[in-house]
PDB file of N, CA and C in Angstrom:
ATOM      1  N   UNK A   1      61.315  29.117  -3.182  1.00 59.00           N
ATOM      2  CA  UNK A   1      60.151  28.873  -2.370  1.00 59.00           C
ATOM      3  C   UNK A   1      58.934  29.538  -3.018  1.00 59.00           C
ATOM      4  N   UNK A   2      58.023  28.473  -2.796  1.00 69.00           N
ATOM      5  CA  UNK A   2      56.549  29.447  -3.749  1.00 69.00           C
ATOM      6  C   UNK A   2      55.560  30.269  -2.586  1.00 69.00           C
ATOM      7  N   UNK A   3      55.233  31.458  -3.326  1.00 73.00           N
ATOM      8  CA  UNK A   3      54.409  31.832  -2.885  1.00 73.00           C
ATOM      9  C   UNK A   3      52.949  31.210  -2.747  1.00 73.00           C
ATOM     10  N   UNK A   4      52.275  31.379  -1.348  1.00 75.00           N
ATOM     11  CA  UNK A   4      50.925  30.966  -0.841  1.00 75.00           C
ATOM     12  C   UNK A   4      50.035  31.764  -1.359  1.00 75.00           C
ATOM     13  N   UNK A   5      48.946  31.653  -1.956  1.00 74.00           N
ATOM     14  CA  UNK A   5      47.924  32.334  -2.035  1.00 74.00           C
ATOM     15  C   UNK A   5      46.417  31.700  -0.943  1.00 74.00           C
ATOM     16  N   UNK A   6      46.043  33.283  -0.697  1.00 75.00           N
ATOM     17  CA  UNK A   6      45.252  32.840   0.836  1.00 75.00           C
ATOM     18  C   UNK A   6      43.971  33.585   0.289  1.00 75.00           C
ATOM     19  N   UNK A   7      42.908  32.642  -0.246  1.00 71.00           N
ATOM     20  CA  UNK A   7      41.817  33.049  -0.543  1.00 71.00           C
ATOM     21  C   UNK A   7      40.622  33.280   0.930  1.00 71.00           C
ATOM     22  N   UNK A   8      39.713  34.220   0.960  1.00 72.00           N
ATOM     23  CA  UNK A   8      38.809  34.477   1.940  1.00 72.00           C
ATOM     24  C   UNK A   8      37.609  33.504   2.312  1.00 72.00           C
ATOM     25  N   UNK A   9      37.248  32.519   2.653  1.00 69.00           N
ATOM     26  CA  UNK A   9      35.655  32.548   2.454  1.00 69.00           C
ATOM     27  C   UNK A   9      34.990  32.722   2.041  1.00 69.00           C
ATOM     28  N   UNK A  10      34.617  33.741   2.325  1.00 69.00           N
ATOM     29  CA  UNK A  10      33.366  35.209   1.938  1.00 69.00           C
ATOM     30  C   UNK A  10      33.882  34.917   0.598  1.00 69.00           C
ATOM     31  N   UNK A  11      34.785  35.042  -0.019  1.00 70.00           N
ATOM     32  CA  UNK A  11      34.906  35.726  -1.310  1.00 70.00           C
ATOM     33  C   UNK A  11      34.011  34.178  -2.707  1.00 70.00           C
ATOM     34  N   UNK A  12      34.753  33.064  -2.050  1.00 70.00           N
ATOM     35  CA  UNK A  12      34.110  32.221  -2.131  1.00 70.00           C
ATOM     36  C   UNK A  12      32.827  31.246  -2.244  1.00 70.00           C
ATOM     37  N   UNK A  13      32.449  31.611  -1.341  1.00 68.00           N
ATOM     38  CA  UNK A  13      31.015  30.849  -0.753  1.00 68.00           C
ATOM     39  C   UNK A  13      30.403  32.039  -0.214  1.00 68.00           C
ATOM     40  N   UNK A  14      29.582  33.120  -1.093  1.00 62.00           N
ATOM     41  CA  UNK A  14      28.918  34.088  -0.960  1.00 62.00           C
ATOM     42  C   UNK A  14      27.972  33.792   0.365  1.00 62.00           C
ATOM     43  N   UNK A  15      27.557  34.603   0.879  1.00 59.00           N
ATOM     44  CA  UNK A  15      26.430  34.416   1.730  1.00 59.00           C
ATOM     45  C   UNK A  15      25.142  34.374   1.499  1.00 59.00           C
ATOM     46  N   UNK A  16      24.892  35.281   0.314  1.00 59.00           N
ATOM     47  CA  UNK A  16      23.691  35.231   0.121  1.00 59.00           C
ATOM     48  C   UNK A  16      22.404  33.798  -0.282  1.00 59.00           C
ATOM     49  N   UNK A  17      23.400  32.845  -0.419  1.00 51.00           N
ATOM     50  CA  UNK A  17      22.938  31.031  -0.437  1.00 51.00           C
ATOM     51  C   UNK A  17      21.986  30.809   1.045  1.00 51.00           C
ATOM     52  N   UNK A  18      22.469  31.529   1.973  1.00 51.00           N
ATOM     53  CA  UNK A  18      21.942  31.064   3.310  1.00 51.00           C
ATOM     54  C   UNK A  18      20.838  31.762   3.509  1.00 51.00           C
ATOM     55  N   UNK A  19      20.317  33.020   3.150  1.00 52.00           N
ATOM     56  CA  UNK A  19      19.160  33.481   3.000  1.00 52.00           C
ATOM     57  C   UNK A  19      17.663  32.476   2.208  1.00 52.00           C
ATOM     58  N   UNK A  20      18.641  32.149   1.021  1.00 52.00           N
ATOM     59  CA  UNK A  20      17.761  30.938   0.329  1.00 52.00           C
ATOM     60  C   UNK A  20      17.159  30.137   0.609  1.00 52.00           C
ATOM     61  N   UNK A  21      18.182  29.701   1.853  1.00 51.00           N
ATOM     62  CA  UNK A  21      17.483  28.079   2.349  1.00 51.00           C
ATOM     63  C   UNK A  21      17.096  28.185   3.438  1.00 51.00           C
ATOM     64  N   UNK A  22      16.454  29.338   3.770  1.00 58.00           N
ATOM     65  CA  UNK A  22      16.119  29.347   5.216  1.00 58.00           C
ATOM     66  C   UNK A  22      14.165  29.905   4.826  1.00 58.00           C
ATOM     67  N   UNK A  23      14.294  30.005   3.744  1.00 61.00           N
ATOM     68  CA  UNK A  23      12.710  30.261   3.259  1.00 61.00           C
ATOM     69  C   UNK A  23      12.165  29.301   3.373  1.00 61.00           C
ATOM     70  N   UNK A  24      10.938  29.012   4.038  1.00 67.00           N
ATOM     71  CA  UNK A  24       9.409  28.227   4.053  1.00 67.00           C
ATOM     72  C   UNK A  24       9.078  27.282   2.930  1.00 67.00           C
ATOM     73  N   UNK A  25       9.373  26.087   2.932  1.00 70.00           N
ATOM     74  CA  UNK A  25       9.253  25.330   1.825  1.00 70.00           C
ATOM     75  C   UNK A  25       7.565  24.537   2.064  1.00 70.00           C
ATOM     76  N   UNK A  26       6.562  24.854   0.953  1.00 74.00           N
ATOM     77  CA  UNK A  26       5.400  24.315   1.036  1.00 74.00           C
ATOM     78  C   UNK A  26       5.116  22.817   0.705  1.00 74.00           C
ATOM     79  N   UNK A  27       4.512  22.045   1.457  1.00 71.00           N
ATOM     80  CA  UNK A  27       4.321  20.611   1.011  1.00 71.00           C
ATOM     81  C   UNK A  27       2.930  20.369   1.251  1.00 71.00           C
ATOM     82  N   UNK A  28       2.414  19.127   0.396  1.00 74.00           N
ATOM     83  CA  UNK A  28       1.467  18.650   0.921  1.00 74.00           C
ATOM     84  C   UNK A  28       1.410  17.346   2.055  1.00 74.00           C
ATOM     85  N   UNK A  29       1.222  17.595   3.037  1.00 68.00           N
ATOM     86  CA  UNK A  29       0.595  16.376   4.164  1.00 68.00           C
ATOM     87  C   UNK A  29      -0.428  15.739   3.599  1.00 68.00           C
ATOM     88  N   UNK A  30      -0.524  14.211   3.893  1.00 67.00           N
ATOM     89  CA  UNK A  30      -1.836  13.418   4.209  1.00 67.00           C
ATOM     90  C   UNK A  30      -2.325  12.619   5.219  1.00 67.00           C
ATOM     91  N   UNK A  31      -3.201  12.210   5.509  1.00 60.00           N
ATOM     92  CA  UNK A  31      -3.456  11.501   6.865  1.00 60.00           C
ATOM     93  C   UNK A  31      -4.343  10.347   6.150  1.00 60.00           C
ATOM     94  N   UNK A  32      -4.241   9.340   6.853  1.00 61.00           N
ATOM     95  CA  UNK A  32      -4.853   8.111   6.863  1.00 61.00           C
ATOM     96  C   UNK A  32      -6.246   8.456   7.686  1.00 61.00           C
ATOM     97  N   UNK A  33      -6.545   9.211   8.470  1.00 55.00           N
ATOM     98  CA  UNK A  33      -6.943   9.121   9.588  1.00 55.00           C
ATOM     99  C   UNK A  33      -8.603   9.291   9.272  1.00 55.00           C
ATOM    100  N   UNK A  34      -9.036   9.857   8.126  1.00 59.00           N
ATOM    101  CA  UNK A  34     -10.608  10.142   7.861  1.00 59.00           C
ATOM    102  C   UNK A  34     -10.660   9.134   6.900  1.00 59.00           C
ATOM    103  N   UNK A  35     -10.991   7.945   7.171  1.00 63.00           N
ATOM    104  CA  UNK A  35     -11.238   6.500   6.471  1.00 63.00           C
ATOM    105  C   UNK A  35     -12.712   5.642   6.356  1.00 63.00           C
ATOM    106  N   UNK A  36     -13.062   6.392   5.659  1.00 66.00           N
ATOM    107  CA  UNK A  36     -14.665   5.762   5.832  1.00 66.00           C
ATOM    108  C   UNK A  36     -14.819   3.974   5.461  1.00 66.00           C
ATOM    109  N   UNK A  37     -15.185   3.546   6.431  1.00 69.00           N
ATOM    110  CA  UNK A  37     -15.887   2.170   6.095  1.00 69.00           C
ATOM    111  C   UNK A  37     -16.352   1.796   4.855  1.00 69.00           C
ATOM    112  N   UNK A  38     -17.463   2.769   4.642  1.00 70.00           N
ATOM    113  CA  UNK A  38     -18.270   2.471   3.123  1.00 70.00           C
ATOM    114  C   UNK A  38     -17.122   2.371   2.142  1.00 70.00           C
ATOM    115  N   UNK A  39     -15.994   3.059   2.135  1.00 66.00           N
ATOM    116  CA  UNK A  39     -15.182   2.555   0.898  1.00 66.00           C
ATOM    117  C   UNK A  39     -14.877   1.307   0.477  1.00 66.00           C
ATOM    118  N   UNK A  40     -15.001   0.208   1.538  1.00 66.00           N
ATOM    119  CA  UNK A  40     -15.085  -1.379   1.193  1.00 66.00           C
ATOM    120  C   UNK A  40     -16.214  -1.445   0.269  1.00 66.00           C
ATOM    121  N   UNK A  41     -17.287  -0.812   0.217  1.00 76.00           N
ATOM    122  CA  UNK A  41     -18.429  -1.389  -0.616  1.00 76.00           C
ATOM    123  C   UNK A  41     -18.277  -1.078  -2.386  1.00 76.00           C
ATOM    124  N   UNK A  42     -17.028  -1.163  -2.567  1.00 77.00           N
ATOM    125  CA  UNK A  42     -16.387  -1.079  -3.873  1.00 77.00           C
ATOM    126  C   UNK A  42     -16.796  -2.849  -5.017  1.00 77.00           C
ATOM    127  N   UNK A  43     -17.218  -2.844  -6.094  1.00 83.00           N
ATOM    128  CA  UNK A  43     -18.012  -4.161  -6.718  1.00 83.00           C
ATOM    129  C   UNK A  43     -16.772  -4.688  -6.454  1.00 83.00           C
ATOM    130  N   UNK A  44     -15.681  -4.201  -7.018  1.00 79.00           N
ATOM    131  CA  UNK A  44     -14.833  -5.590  -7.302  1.00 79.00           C
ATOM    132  C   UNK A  44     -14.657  -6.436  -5.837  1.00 79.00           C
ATOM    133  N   UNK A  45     -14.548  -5.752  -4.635  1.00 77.00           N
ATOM    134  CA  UNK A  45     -14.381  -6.032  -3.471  1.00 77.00           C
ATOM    135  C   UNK A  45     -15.117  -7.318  -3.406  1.00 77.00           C
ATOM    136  N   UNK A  46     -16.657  -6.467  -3.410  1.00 85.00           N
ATOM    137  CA  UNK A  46     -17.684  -7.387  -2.811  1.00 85.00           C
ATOM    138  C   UNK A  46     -18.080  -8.807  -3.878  1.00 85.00           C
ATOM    139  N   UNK A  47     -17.679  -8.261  -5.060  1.00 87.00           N
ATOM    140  CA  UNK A  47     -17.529  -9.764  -6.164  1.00 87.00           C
ATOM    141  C   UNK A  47     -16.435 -10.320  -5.429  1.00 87.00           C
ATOM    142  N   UNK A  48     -15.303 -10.250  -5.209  1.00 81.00           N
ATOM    143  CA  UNK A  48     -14.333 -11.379  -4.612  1.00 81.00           C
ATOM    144  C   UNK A  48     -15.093 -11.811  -3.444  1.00 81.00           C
ATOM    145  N   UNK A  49     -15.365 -11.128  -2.754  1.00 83.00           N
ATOM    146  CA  UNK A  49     -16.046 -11.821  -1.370  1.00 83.00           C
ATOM    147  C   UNK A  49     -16.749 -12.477  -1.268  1.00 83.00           C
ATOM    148  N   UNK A  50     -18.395 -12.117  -2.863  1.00 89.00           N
ATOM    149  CA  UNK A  50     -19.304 -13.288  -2.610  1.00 89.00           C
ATOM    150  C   UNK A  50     -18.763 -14.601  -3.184  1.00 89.00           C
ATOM    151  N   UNK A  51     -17.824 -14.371  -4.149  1.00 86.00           N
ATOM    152  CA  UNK A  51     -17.160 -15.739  -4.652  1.00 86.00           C
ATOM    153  C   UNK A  51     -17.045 -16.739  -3.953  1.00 86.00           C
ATOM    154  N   UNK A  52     -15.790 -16.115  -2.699  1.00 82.00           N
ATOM    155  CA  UNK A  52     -15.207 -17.013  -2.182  1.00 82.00           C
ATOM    156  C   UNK A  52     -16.093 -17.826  -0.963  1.00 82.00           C
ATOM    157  N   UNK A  53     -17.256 -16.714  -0.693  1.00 88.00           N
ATOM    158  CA  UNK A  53     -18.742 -16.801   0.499  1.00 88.00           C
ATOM    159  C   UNK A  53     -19.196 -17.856  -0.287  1.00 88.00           C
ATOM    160  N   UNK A  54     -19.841 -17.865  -1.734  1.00 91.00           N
ATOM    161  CA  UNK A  54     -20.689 -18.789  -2.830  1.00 91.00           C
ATOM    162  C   UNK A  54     -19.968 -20.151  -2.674  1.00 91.00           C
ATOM    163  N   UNK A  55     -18.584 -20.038  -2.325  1.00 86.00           N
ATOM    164  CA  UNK A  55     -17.777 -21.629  -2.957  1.00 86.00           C
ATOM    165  C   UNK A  55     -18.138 -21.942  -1.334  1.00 86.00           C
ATOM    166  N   UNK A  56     -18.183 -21.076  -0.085  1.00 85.00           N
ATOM    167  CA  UNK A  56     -17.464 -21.732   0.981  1.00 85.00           C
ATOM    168  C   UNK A  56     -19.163 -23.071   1.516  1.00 85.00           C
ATOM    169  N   UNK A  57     -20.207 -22.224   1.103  1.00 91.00           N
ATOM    170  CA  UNK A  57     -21.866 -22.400   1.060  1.00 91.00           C
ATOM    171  C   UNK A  57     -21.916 -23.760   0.352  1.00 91.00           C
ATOM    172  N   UNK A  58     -21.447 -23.975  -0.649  1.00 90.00           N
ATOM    173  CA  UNK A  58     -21.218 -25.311  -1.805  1.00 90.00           C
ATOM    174  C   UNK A  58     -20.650 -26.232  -0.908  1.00 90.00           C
ATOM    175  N   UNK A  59     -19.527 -25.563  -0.488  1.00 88.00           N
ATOM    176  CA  UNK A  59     -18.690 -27.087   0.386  1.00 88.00           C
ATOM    177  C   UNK A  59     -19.642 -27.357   1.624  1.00 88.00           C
ATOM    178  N   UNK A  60     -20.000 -26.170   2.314  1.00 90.00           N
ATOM    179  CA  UNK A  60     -21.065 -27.085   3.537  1.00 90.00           C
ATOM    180  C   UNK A  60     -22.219 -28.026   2.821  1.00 90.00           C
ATOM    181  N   UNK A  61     -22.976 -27.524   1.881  1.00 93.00           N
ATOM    182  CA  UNK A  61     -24.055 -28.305   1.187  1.00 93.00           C
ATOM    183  C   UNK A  61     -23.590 -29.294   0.753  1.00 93.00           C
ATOM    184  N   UNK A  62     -22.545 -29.501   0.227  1.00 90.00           N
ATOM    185  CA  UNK A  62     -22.021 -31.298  -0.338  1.00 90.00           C
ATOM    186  C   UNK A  62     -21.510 -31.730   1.160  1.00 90.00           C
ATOM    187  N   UNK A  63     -20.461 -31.277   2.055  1.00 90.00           N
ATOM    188  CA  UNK A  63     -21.072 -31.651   3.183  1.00 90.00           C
ATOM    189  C   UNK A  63     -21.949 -32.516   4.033  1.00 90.00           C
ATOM    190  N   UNK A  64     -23.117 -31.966   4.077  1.00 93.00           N
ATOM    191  CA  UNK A  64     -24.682 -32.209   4.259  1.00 93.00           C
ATOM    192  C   UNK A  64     -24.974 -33.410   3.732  1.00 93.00           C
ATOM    193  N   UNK A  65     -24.289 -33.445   2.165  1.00 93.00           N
ATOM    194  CA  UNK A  65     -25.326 -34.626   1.092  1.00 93.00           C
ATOM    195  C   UNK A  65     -24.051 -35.429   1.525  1.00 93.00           C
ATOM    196  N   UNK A  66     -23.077 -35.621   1.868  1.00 90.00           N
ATOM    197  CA  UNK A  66     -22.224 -36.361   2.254  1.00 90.00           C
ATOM    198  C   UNK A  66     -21.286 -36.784   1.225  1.00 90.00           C
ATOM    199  N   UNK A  67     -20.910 -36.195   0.546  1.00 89.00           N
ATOM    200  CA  UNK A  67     -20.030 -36.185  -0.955  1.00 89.00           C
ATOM    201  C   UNK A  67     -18.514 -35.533  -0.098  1.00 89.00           C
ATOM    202  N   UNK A  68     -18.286 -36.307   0.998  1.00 88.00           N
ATOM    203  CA  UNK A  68     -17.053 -35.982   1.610  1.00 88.00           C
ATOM    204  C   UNK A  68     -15.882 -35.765   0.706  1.00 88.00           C
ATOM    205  N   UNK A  69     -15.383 -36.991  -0.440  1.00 91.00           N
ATOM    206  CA  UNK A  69     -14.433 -36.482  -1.543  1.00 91.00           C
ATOM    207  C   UNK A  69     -14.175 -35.546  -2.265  1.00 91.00           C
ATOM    208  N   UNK A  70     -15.225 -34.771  -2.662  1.00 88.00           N
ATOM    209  CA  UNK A  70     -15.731 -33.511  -2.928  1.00 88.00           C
ATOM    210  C   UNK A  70     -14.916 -32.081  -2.103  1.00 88.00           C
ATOM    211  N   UNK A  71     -15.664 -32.420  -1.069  1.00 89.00           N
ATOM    212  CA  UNK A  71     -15.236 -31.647   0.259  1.00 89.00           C
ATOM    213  C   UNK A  71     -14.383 -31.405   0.006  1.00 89.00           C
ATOM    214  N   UNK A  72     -13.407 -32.419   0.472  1.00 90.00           N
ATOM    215  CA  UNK A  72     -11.976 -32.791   0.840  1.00 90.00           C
ATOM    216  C   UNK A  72     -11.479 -31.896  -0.119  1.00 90.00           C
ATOM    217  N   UNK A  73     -11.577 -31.949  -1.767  1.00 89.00           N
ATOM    218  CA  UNK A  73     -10.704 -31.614  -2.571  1.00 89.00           C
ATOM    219  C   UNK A  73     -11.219 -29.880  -2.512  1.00 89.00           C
ATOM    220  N   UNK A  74     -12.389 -29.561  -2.505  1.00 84.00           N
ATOM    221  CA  UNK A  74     -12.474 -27.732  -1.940  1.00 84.00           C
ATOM    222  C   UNK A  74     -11.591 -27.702  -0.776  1.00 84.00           C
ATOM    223  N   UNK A  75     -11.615 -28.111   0.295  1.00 86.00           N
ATOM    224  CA  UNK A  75     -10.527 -27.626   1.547  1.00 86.00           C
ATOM    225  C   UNK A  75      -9.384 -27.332   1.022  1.00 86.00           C
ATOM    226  N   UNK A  76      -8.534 -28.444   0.204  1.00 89.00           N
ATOM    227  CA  UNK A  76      -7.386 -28.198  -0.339  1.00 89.00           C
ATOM    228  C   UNK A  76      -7.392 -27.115  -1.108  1.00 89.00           C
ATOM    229  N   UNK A  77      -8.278 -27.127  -2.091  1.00 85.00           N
ATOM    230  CA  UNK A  77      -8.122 -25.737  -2.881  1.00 85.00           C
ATOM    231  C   UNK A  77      -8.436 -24.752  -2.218  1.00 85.00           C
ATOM    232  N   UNK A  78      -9.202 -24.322  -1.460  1.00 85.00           N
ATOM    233  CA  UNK A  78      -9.918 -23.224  -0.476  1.00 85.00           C
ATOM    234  C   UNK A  78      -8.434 -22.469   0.307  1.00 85.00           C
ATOM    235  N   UNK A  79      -7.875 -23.721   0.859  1.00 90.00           N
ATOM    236  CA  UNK A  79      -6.840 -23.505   1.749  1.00 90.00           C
ATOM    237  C   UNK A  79      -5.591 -22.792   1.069  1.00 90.00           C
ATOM    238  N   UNK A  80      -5.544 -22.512  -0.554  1.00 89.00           N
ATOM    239  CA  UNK A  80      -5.149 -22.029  -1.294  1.00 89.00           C
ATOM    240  C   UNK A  80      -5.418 -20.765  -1.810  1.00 89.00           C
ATOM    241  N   UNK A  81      -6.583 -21.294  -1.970  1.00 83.00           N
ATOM    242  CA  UNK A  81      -7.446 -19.775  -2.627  1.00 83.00           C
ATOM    243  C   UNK A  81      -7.982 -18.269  -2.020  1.00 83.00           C
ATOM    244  N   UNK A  82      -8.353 -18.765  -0.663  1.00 85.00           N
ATOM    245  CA  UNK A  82      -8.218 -18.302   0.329  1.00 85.00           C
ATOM    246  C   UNK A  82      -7.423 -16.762   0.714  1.00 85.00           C
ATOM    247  N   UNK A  83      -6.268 -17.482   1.048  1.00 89.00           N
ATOM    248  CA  UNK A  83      -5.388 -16.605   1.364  1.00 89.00           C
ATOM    249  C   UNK A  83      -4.731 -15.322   0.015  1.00 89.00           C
ATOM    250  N   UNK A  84      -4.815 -16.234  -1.023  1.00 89.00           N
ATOM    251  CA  UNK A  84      -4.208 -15.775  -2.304  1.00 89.00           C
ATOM    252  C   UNK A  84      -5.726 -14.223  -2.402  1.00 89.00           C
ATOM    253  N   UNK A  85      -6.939 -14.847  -2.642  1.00 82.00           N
ATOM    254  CA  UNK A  85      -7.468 -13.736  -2.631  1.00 82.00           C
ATOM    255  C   UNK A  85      -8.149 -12.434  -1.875  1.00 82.00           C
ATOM    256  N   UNK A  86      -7.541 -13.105   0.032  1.00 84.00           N
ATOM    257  CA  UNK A  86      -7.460 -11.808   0.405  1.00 84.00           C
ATOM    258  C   UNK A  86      -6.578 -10.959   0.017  1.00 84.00           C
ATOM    259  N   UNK A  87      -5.278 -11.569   0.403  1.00 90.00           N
ATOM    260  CA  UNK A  87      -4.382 -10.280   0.202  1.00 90.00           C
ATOM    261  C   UNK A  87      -4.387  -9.886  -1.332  1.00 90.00           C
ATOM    262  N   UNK A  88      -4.694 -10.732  -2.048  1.00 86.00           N
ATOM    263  CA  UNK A  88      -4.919  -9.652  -3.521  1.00 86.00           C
ATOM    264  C   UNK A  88      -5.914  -8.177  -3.706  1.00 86.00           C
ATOM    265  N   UNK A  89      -7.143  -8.889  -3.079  1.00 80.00           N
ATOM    266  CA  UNK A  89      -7.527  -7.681  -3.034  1.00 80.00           C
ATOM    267  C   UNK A  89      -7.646  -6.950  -2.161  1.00 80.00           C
ATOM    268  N   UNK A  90      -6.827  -7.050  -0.831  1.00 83.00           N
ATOM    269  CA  UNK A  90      -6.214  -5.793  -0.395  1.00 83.00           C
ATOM    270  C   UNK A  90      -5.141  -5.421  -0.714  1.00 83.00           C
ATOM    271  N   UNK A  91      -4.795  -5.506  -1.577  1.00 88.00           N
ATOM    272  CA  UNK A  91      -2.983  -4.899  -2.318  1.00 88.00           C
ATOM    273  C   UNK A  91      -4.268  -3.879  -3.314  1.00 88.00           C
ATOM    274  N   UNK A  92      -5.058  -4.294  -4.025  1.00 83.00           N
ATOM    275  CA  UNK A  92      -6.005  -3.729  -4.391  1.00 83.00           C
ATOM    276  C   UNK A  92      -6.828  -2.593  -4.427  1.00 83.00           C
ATOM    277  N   UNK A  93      -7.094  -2.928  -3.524  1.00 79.00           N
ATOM    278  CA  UNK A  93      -8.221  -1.819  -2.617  1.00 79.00           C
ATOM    279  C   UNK A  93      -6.984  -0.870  -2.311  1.00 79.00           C
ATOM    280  N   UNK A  94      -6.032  -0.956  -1.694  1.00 82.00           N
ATOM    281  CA  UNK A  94      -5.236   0.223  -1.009  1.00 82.00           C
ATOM    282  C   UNK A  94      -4.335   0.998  -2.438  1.00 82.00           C
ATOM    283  N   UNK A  95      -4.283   0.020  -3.714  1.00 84.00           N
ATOM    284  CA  UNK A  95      -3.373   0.758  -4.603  1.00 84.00           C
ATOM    285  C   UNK A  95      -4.596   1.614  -5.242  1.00 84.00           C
ATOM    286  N   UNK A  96      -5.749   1.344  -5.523  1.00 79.00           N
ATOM    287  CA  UNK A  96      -7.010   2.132  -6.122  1.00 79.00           C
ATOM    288  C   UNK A  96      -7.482   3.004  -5.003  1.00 79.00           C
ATOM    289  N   UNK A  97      -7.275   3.098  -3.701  1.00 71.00           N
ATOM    290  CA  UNK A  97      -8.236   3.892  -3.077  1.00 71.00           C
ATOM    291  C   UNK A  97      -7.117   5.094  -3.094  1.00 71.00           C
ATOM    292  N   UNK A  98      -8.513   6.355  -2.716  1.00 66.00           N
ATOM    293  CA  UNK A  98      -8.125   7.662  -3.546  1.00 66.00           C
ATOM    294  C   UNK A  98      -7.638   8.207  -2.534  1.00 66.00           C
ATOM    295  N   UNK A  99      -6.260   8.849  -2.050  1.00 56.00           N
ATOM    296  CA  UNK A  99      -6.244   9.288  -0.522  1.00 56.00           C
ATOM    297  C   UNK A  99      -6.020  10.424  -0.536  1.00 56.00           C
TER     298      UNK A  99
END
């Protein structure tokens, strides 16, 4: 029959580990929460915006002159373009802005 050997705990898994992790670990926090408006007034922003403002001004004016075919084919593209360059440049704006 073999002999058992009966190791302690303590002897093992010192204690002094638990002192360690019970110390104050420093981090940095951030908040969303102080968000100034004026940071939209960034060029690239406001260049996408007058773009898509400049094309939307064109389609009412042909519009007007009655060049409906015209039209027609901005709606389709608009209805494209549109969407593609908001959310681009808000993927944009939020990966460049400084927080």
């Amino acid at each position: 029959m073999r002999k058992t050997q009966r190791f302690l705990f303590q002897k093992i898994f010192p204690l002094t580990l638990q002192s360690s992790l019970t110390r104050p670990r420093h981090f940095r926090a951030y908040s969303f929460v102080p968000f100034s408006p004026l940071a939209m007034f960034e060029p690239t922003i406001l260049t996408l915006g007058g773009i898509v403002l400049g094309i939307a001004i064109i389609e009412r004016i042909l519009e007007r002159w009655g060049v409906i075919d015209l039209v027609d084919q901005f709606a389709k593209v608009m209805r494209f373009i549109l969407p593609v360059t908001f959310y681009s440049a808000l993927i944009y704006f939020f990966a460049t802005f400084m927080f």
